[in-house]
mmCIF file of N, CA and C in Angstrom:
data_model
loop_
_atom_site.group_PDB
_atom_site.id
_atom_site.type_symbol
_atom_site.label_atom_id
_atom_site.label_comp_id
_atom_site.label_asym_id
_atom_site.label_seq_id
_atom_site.Cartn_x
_atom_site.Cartn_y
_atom_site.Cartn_z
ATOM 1 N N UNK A 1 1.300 5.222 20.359
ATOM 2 C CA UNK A 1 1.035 4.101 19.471
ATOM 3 C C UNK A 1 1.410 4.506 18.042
ATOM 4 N N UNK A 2 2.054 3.502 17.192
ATOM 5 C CA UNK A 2 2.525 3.939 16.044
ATOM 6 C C UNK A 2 1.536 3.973 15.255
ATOM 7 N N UNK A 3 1.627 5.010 14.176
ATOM 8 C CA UNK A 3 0.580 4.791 12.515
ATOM 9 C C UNK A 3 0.689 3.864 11.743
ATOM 10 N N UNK A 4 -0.423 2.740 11.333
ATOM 11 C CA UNK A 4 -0.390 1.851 10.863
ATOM 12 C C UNK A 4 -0.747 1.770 9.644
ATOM 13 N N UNK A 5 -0.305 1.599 8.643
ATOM 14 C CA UNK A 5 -0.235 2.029 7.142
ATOM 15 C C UNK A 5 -0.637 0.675 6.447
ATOM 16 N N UNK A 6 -1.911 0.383 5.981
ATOM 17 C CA UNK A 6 -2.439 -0.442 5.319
ATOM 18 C C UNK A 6 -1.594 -0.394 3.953
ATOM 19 N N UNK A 7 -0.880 -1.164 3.013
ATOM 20 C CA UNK A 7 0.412 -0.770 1.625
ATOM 21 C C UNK A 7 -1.338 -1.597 0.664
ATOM 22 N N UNK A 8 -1.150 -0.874 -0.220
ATOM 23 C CA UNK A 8 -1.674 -1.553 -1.967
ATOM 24 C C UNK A 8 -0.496 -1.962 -2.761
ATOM 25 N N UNK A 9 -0.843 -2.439 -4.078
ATOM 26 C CA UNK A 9 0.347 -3.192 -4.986
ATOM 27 C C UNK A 9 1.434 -1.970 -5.026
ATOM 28 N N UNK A 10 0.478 -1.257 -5.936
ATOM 29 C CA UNK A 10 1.266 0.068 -6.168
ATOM 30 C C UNK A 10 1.949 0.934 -5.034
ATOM 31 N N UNK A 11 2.398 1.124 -3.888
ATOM 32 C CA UNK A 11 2.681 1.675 -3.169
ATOM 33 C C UNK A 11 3.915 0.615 -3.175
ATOM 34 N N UNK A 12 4.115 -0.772 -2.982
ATOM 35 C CA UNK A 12 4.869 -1.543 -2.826
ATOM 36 C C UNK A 12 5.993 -1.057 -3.518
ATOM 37 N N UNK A 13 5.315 -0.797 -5.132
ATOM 38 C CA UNK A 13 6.281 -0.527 -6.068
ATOM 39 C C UNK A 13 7.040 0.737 -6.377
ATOM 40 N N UNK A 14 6.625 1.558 -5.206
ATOM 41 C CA UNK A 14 7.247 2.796 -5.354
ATOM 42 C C UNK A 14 8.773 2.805 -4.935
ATOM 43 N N UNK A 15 9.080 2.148 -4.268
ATOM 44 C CA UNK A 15 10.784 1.676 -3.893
ATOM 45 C C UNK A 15 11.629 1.435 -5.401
ATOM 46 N N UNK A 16 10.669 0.368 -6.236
ATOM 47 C CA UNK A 16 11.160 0.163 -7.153
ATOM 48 C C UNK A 16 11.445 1.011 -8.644
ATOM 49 N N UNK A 17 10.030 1.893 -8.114
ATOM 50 C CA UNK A 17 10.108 3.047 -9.552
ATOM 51 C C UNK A 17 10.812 4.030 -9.034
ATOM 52 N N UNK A 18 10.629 4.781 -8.060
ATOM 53 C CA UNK A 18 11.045 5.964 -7.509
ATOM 54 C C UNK A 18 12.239 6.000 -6.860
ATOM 55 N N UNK A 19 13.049 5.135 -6.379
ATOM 56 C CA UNK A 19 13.604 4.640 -5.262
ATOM 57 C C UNK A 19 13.411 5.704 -4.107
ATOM 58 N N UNK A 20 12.171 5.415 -3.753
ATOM 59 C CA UNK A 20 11.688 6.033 -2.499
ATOM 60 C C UNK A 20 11.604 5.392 -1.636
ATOM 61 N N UNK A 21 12.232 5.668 -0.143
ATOM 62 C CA UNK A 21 12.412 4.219 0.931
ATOM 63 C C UNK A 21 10.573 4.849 1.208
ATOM 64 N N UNK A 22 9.729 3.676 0.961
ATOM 65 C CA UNK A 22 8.477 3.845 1.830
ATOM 66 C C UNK A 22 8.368 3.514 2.872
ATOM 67 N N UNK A 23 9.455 3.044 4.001
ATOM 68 C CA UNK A 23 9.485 3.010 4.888
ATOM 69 C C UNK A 23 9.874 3.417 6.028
ATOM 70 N N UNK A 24 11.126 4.546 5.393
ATOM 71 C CA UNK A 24 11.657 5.941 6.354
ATOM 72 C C UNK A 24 10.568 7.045 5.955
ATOM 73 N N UNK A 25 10.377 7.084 4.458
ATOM 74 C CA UNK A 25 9.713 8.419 4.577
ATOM 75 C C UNK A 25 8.502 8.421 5.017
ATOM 76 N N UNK A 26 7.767 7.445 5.165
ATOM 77 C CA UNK A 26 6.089 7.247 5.262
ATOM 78 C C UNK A 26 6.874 8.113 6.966
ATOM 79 N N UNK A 27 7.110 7.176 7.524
ATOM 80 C CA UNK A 27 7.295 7.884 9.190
ATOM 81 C C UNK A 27 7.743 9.645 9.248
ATOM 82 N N UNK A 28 8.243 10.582 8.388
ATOM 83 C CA UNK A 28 8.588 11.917 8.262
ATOM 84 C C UNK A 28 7.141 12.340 7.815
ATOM 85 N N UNK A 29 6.176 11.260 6.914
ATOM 86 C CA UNK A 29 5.321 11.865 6.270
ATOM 87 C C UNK A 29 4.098 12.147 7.412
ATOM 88 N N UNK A 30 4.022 11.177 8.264
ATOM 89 C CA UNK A 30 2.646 10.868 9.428
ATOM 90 C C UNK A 30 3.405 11.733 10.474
ATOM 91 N N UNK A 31 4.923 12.211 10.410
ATOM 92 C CA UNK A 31 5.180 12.854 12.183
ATOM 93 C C UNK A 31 5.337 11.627 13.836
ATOM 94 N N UNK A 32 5.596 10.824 12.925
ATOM 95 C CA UNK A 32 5.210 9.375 14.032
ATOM 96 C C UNK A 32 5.885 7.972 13.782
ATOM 97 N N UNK A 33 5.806 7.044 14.388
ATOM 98 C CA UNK A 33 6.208 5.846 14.173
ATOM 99 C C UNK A 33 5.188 5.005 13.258
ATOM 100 N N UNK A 34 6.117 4.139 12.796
ATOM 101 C CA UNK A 34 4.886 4.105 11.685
ATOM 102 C C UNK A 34 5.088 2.361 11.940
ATOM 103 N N UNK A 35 3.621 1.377 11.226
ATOM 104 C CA UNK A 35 3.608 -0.341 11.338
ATOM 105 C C UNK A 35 3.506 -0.422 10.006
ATOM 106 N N UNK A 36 3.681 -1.237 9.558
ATOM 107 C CA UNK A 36 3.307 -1.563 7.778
ATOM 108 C C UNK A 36 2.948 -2.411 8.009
ATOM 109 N N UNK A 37 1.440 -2.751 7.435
ATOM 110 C CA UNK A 37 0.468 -3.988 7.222
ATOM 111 C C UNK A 37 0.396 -4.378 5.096
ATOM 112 N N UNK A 38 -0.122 -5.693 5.126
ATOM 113 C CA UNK A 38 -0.149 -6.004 3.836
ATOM 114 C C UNK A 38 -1.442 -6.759 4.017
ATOM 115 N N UNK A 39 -2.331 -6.711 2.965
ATOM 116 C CA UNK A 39 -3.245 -7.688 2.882
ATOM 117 C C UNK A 39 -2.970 -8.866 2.101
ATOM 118 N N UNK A 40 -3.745 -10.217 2.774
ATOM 119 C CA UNK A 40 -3.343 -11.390 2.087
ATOM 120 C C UNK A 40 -4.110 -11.014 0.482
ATOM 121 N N UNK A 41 -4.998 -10.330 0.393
ATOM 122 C CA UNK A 41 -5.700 -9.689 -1.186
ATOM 123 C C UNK A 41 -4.604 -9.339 -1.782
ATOM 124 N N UNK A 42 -3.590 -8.709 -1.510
ATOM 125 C CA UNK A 42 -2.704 -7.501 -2.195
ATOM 126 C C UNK A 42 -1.536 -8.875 -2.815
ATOM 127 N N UNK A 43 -1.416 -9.479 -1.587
ATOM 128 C CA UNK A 43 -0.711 -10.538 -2.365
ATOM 129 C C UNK A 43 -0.567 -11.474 -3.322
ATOM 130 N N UNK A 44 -2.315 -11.961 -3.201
ATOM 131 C CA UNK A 44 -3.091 -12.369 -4.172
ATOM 132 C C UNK A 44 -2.599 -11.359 -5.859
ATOM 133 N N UNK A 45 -3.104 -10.662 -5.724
ATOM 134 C CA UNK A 45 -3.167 -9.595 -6.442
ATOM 135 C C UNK A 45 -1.324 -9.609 -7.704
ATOM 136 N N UNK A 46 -0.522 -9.757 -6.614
ATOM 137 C CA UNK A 46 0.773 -9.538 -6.846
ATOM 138 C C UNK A 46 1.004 -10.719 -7.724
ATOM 139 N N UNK A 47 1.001 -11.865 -7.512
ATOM 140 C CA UNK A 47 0.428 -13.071 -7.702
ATOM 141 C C UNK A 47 0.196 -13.506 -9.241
ATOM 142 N N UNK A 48 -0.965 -12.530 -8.950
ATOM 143 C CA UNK A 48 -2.051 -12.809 -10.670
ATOM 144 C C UNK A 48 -1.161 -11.979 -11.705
ATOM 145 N N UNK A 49 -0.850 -10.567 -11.089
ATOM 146 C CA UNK A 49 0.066 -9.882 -11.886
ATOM 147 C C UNK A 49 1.200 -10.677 -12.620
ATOM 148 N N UNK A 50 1.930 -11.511 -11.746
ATOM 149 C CA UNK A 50 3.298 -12.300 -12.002
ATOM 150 C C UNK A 50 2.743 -13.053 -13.455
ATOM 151 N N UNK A 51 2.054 -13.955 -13.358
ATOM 152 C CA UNK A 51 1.760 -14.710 -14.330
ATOM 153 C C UNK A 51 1.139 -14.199 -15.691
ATOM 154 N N UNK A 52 0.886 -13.103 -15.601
ATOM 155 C CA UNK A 52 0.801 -12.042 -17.185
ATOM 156 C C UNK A 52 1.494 -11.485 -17.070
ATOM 157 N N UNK A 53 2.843 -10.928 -16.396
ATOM 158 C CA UNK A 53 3.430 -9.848 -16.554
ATOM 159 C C UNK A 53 4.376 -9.980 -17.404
ATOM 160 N N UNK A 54 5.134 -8.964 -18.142
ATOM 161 C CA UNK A 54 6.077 -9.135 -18.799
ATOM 162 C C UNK A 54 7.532 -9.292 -17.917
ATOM 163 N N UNK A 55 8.315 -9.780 -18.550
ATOM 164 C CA UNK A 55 9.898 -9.957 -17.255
ATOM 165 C C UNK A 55 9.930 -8.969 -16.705
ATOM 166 N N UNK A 56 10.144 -7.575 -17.424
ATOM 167 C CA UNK A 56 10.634 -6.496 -16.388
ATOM 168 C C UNK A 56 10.024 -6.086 -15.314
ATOM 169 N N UNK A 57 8.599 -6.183 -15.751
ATOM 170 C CA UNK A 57 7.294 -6.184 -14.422
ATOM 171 C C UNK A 57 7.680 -7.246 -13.705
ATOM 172 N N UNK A 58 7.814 -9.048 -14.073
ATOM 173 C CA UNK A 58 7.818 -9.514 -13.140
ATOM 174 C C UNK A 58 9.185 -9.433 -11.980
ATOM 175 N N UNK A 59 9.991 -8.585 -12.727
ATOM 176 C CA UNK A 59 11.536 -8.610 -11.568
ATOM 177 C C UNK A 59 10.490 -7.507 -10.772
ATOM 178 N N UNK A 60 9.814 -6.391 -10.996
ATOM 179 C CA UNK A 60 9.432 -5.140 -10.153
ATOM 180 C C UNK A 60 8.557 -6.324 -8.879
ATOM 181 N N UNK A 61 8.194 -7.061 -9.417
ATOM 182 C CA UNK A 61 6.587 -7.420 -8.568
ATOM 183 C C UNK A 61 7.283 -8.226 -7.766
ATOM 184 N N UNK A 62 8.507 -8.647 -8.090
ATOM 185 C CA UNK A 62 9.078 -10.017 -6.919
ATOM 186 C C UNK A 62 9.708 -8.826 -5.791
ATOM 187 N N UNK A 63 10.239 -7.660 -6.482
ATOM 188 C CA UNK A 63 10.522 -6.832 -5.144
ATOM 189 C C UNK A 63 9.428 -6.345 -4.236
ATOM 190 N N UNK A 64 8.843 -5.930 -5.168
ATOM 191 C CA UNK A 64 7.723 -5.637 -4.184
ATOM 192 C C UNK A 64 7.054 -6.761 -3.117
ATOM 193 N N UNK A 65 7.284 -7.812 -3.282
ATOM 194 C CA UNK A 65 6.655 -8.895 -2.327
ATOM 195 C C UNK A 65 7.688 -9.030 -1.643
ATOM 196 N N UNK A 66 8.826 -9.161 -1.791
ATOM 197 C CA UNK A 66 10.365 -8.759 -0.744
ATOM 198 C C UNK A 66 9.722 -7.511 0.005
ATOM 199 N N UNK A 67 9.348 -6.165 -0.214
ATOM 200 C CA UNK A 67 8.875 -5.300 0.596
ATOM 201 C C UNK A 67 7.835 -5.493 1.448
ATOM 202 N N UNK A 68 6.552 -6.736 0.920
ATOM 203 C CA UNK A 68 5.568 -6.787 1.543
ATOM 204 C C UNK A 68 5.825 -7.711 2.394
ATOM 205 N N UNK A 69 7.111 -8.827 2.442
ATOM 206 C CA UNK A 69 7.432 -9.272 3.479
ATOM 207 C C UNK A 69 8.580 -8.809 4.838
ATOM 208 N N UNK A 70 8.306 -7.594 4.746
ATOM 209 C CA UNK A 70 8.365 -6.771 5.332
ATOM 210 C C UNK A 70 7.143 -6.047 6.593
ATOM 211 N N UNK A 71 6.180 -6.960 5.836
ATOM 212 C CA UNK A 71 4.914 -5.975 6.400
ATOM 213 C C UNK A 71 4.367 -6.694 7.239
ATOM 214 N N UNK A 72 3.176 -6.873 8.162
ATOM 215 C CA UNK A 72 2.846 -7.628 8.919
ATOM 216 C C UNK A 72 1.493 -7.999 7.913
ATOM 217 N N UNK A 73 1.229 -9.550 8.025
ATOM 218 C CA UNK A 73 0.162 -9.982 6.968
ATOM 219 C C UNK A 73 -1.234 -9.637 8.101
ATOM 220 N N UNK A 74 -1.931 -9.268 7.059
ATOM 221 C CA UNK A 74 -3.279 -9.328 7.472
ATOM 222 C C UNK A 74 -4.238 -10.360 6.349
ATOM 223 N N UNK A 75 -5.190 -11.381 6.829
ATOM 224 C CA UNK A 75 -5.599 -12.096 6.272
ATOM 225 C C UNK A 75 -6.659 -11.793 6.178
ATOM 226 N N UNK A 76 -7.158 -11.939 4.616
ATOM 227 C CA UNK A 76 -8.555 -11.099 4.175
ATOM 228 C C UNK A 76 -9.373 -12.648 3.691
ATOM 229 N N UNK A 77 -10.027 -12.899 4.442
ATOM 230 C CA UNK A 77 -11.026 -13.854 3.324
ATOM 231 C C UNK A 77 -12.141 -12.953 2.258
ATOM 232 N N UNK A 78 -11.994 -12.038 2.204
ATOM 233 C CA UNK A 78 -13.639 -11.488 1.667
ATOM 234 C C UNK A 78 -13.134 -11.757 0.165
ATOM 235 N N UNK A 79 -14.741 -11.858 -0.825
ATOM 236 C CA UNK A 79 -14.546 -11.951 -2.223
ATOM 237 C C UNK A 79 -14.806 -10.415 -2.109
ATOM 238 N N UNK A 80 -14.221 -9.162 -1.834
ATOM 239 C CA UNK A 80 -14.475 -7.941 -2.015
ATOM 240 C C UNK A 80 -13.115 -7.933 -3.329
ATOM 241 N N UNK A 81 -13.378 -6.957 -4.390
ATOM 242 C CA UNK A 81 -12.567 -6.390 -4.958
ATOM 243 C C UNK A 81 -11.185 -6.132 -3.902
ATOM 244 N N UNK A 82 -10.256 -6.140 -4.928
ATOM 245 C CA UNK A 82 -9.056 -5.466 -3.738
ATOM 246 C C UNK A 82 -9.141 -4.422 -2.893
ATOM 247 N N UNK A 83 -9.381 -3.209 -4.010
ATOM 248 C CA UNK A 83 -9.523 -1.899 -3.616
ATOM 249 C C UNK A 83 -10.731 -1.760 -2.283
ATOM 250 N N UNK A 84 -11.714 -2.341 -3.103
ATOM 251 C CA UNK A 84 -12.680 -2.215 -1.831
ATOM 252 C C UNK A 84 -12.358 -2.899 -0.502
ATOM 253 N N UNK A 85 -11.795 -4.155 -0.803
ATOM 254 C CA UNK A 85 -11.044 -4.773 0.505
ATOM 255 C C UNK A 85 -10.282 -4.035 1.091
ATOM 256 N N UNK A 86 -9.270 -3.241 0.470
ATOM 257 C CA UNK A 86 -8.487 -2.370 1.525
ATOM 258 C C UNK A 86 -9.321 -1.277 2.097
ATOM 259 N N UNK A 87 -10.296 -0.774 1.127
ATOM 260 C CA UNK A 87 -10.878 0.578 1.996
ATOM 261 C C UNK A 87 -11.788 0.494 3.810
ATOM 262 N N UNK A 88 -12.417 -0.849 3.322
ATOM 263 C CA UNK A 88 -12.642 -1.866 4.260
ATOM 264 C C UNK A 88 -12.331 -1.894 5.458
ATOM 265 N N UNK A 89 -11.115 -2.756 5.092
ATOM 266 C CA UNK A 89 -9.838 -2.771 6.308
ATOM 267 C C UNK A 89 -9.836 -1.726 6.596
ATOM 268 N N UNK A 90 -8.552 -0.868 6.339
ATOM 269 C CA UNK A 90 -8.517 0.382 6.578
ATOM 270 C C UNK A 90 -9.104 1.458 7.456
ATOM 271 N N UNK A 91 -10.495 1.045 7.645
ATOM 272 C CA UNK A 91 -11.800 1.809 8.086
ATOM 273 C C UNK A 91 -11.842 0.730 8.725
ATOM 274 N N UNK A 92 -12.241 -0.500 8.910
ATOM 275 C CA UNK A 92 -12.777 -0.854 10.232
ATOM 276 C C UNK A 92 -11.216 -1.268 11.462
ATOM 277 N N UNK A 93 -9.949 -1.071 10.808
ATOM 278 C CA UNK A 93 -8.595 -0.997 11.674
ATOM 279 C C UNK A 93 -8.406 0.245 11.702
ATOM 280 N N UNK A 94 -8.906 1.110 11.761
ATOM 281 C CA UNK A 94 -8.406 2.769 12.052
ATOM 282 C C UNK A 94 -6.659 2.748 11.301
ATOM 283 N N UNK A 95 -6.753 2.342 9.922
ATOM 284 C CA UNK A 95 -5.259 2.491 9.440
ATOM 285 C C UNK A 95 -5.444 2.937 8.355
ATOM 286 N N UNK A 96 -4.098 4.179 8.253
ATOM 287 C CA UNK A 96 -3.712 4.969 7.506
ATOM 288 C C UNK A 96 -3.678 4.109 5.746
ATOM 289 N N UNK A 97 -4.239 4.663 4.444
ATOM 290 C CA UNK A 97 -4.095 3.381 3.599
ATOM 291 C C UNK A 97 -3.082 4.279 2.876
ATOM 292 N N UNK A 98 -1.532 3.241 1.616
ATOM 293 C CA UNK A 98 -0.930 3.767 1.052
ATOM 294 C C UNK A 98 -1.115 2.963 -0.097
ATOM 295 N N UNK A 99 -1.039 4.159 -1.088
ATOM 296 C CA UNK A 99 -1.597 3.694 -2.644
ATOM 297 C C UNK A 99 -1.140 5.426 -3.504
ATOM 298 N N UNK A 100 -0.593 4.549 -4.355
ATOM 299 C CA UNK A 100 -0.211 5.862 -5.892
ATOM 300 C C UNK A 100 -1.676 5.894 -6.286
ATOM 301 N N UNK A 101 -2.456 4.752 -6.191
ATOM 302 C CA UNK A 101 -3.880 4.720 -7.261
ATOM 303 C C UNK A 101 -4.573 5.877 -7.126
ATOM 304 N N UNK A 102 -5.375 6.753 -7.877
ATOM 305 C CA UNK A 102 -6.204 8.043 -7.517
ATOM 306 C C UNK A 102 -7.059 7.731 -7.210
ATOM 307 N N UNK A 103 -7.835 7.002 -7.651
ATOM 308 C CA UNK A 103 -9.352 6.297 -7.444
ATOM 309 C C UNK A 103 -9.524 5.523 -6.190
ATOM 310 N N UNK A 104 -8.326 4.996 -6.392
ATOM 311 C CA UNK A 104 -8.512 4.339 -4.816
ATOM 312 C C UNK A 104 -8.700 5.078 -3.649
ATOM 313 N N UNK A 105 -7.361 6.404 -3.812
ATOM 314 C CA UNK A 105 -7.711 7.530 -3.062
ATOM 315 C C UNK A 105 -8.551 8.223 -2.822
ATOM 316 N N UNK A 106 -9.666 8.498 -3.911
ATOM 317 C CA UNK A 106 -10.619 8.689 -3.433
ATOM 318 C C UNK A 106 -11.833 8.271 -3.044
ATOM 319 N N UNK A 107 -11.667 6.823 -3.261
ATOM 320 C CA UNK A 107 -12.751 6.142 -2.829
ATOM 321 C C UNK A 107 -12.527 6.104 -1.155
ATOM 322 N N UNK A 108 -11.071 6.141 -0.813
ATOM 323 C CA UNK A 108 -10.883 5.575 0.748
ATOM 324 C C UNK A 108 -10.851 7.292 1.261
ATOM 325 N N UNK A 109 -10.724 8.559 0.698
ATOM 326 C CA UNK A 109 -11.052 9.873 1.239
ATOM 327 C C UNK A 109 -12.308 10.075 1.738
ATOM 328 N N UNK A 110 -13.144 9.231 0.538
ATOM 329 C CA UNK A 110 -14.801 9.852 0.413
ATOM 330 C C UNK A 110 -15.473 8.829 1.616
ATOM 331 N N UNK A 111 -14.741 7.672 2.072
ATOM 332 C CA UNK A 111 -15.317 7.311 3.831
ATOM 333 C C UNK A 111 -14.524 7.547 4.382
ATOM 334 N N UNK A 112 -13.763 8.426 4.659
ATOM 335 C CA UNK A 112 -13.053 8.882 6.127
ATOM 336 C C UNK A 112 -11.699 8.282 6.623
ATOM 337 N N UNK A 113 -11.162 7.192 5.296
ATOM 338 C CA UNK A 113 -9.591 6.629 5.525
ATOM 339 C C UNK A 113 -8.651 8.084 5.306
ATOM 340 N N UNK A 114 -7.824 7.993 6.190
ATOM 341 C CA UNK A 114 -6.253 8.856 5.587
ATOM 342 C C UNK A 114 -6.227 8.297 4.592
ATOM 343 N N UNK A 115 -5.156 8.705 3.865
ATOM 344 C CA UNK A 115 -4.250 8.330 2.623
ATOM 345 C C UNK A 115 -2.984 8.638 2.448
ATOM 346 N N UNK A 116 -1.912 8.309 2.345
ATOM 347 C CA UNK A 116 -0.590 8.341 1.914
ATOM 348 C C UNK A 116 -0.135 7.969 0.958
ATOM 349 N N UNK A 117 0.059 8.825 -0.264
ATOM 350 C CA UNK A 117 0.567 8.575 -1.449
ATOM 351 C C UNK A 117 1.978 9.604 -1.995
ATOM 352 N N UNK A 118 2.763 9.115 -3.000
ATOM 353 C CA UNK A 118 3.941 9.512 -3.314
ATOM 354 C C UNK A 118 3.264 11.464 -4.539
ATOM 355 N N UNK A 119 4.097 12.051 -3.538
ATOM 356 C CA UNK A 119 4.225 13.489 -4.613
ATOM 357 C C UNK A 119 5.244 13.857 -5.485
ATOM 358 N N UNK A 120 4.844 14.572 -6.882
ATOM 359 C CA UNK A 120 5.887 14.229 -7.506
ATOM 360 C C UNK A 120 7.331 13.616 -7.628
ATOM 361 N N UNK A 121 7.059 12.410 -7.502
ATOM 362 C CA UNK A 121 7.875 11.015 -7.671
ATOM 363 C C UNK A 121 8.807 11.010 -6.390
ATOM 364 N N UNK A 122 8.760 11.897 -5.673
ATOM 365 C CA UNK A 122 9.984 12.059 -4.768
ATOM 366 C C UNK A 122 9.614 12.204 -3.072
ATOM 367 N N UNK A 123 8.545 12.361 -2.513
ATOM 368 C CA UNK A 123 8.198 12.216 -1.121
ATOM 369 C C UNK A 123 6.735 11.860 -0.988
ATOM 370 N N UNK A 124 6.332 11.250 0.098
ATOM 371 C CA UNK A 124 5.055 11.001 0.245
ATOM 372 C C UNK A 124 4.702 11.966 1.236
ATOM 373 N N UNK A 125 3.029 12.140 0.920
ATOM 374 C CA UNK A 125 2.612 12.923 1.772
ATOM 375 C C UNK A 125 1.172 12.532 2.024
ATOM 376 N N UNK A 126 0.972 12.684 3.569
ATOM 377 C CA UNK A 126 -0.437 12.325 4.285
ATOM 378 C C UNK A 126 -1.707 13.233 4.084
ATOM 379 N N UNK A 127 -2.862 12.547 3.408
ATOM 380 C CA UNK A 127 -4.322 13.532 3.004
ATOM 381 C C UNK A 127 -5.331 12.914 4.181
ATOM 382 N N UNK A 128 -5.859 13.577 4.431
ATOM 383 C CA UNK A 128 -6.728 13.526 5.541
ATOM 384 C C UNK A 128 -6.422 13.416 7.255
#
């Protein structure tokens, strides 16, 4: 069964800052086949960003939703924070979560999610 990789905003956008494929390397990074999930939150999220963002952010954020339609949607009704919504998920779908955020990382370390985030700017690598 493949590793299923819950994506945050920021992870989206690592294609765009880094040009890191997050979708060949995540699979070198887990040793495995890998699923990419998106939360309907994250999209939300992407969303709210667009409408304050400045142009150059908003060209980054329209790719990144090109990447997240890529992903298989998962639909979140909860009023949970994002972050907490993904840690959530994550933990009650036994899926791997990917996020640059630190905090996030360690909020989803400190209950028992993996994590997959980008190392110096150039490969990702799996914690837990």
């Amino acid at each position: 069964m493949p590793t299923r990789i819950l994506v945050d905003t920021n992870f989206l956008l690592i294609p765009v800052r880094f040009k890191v494929d997050i979708f060949t390397v995540s699979a070198d990074a887990v040793n495995d086949l890998t699923e990419f999930y998106v939360s309907s939150r994250v999209l939300d999220e992407i969303q709210s960003l667009k409408e304050k963002a400045k142009p150059s952010f908003v060209k980054e954020l329209r790719l990144a939703e090109a990447f997240a339609g890529m992903c298989t949607l998962i639909v979140d009704p909860s009023d949970d924070e994002v972050d907490d919504s993904l840690v959530r998920l994550a933990l009650q779908e036994n899926m791997v979560l990917g996020t640059t955020d630190s905090e996030l990382r360690r909020k989803a370390r400190a209950t028992g999610v993996k994590v997959i985030y980008l190392r110096q700017k150039s490969y990702l690598i799996l914690d837990g």
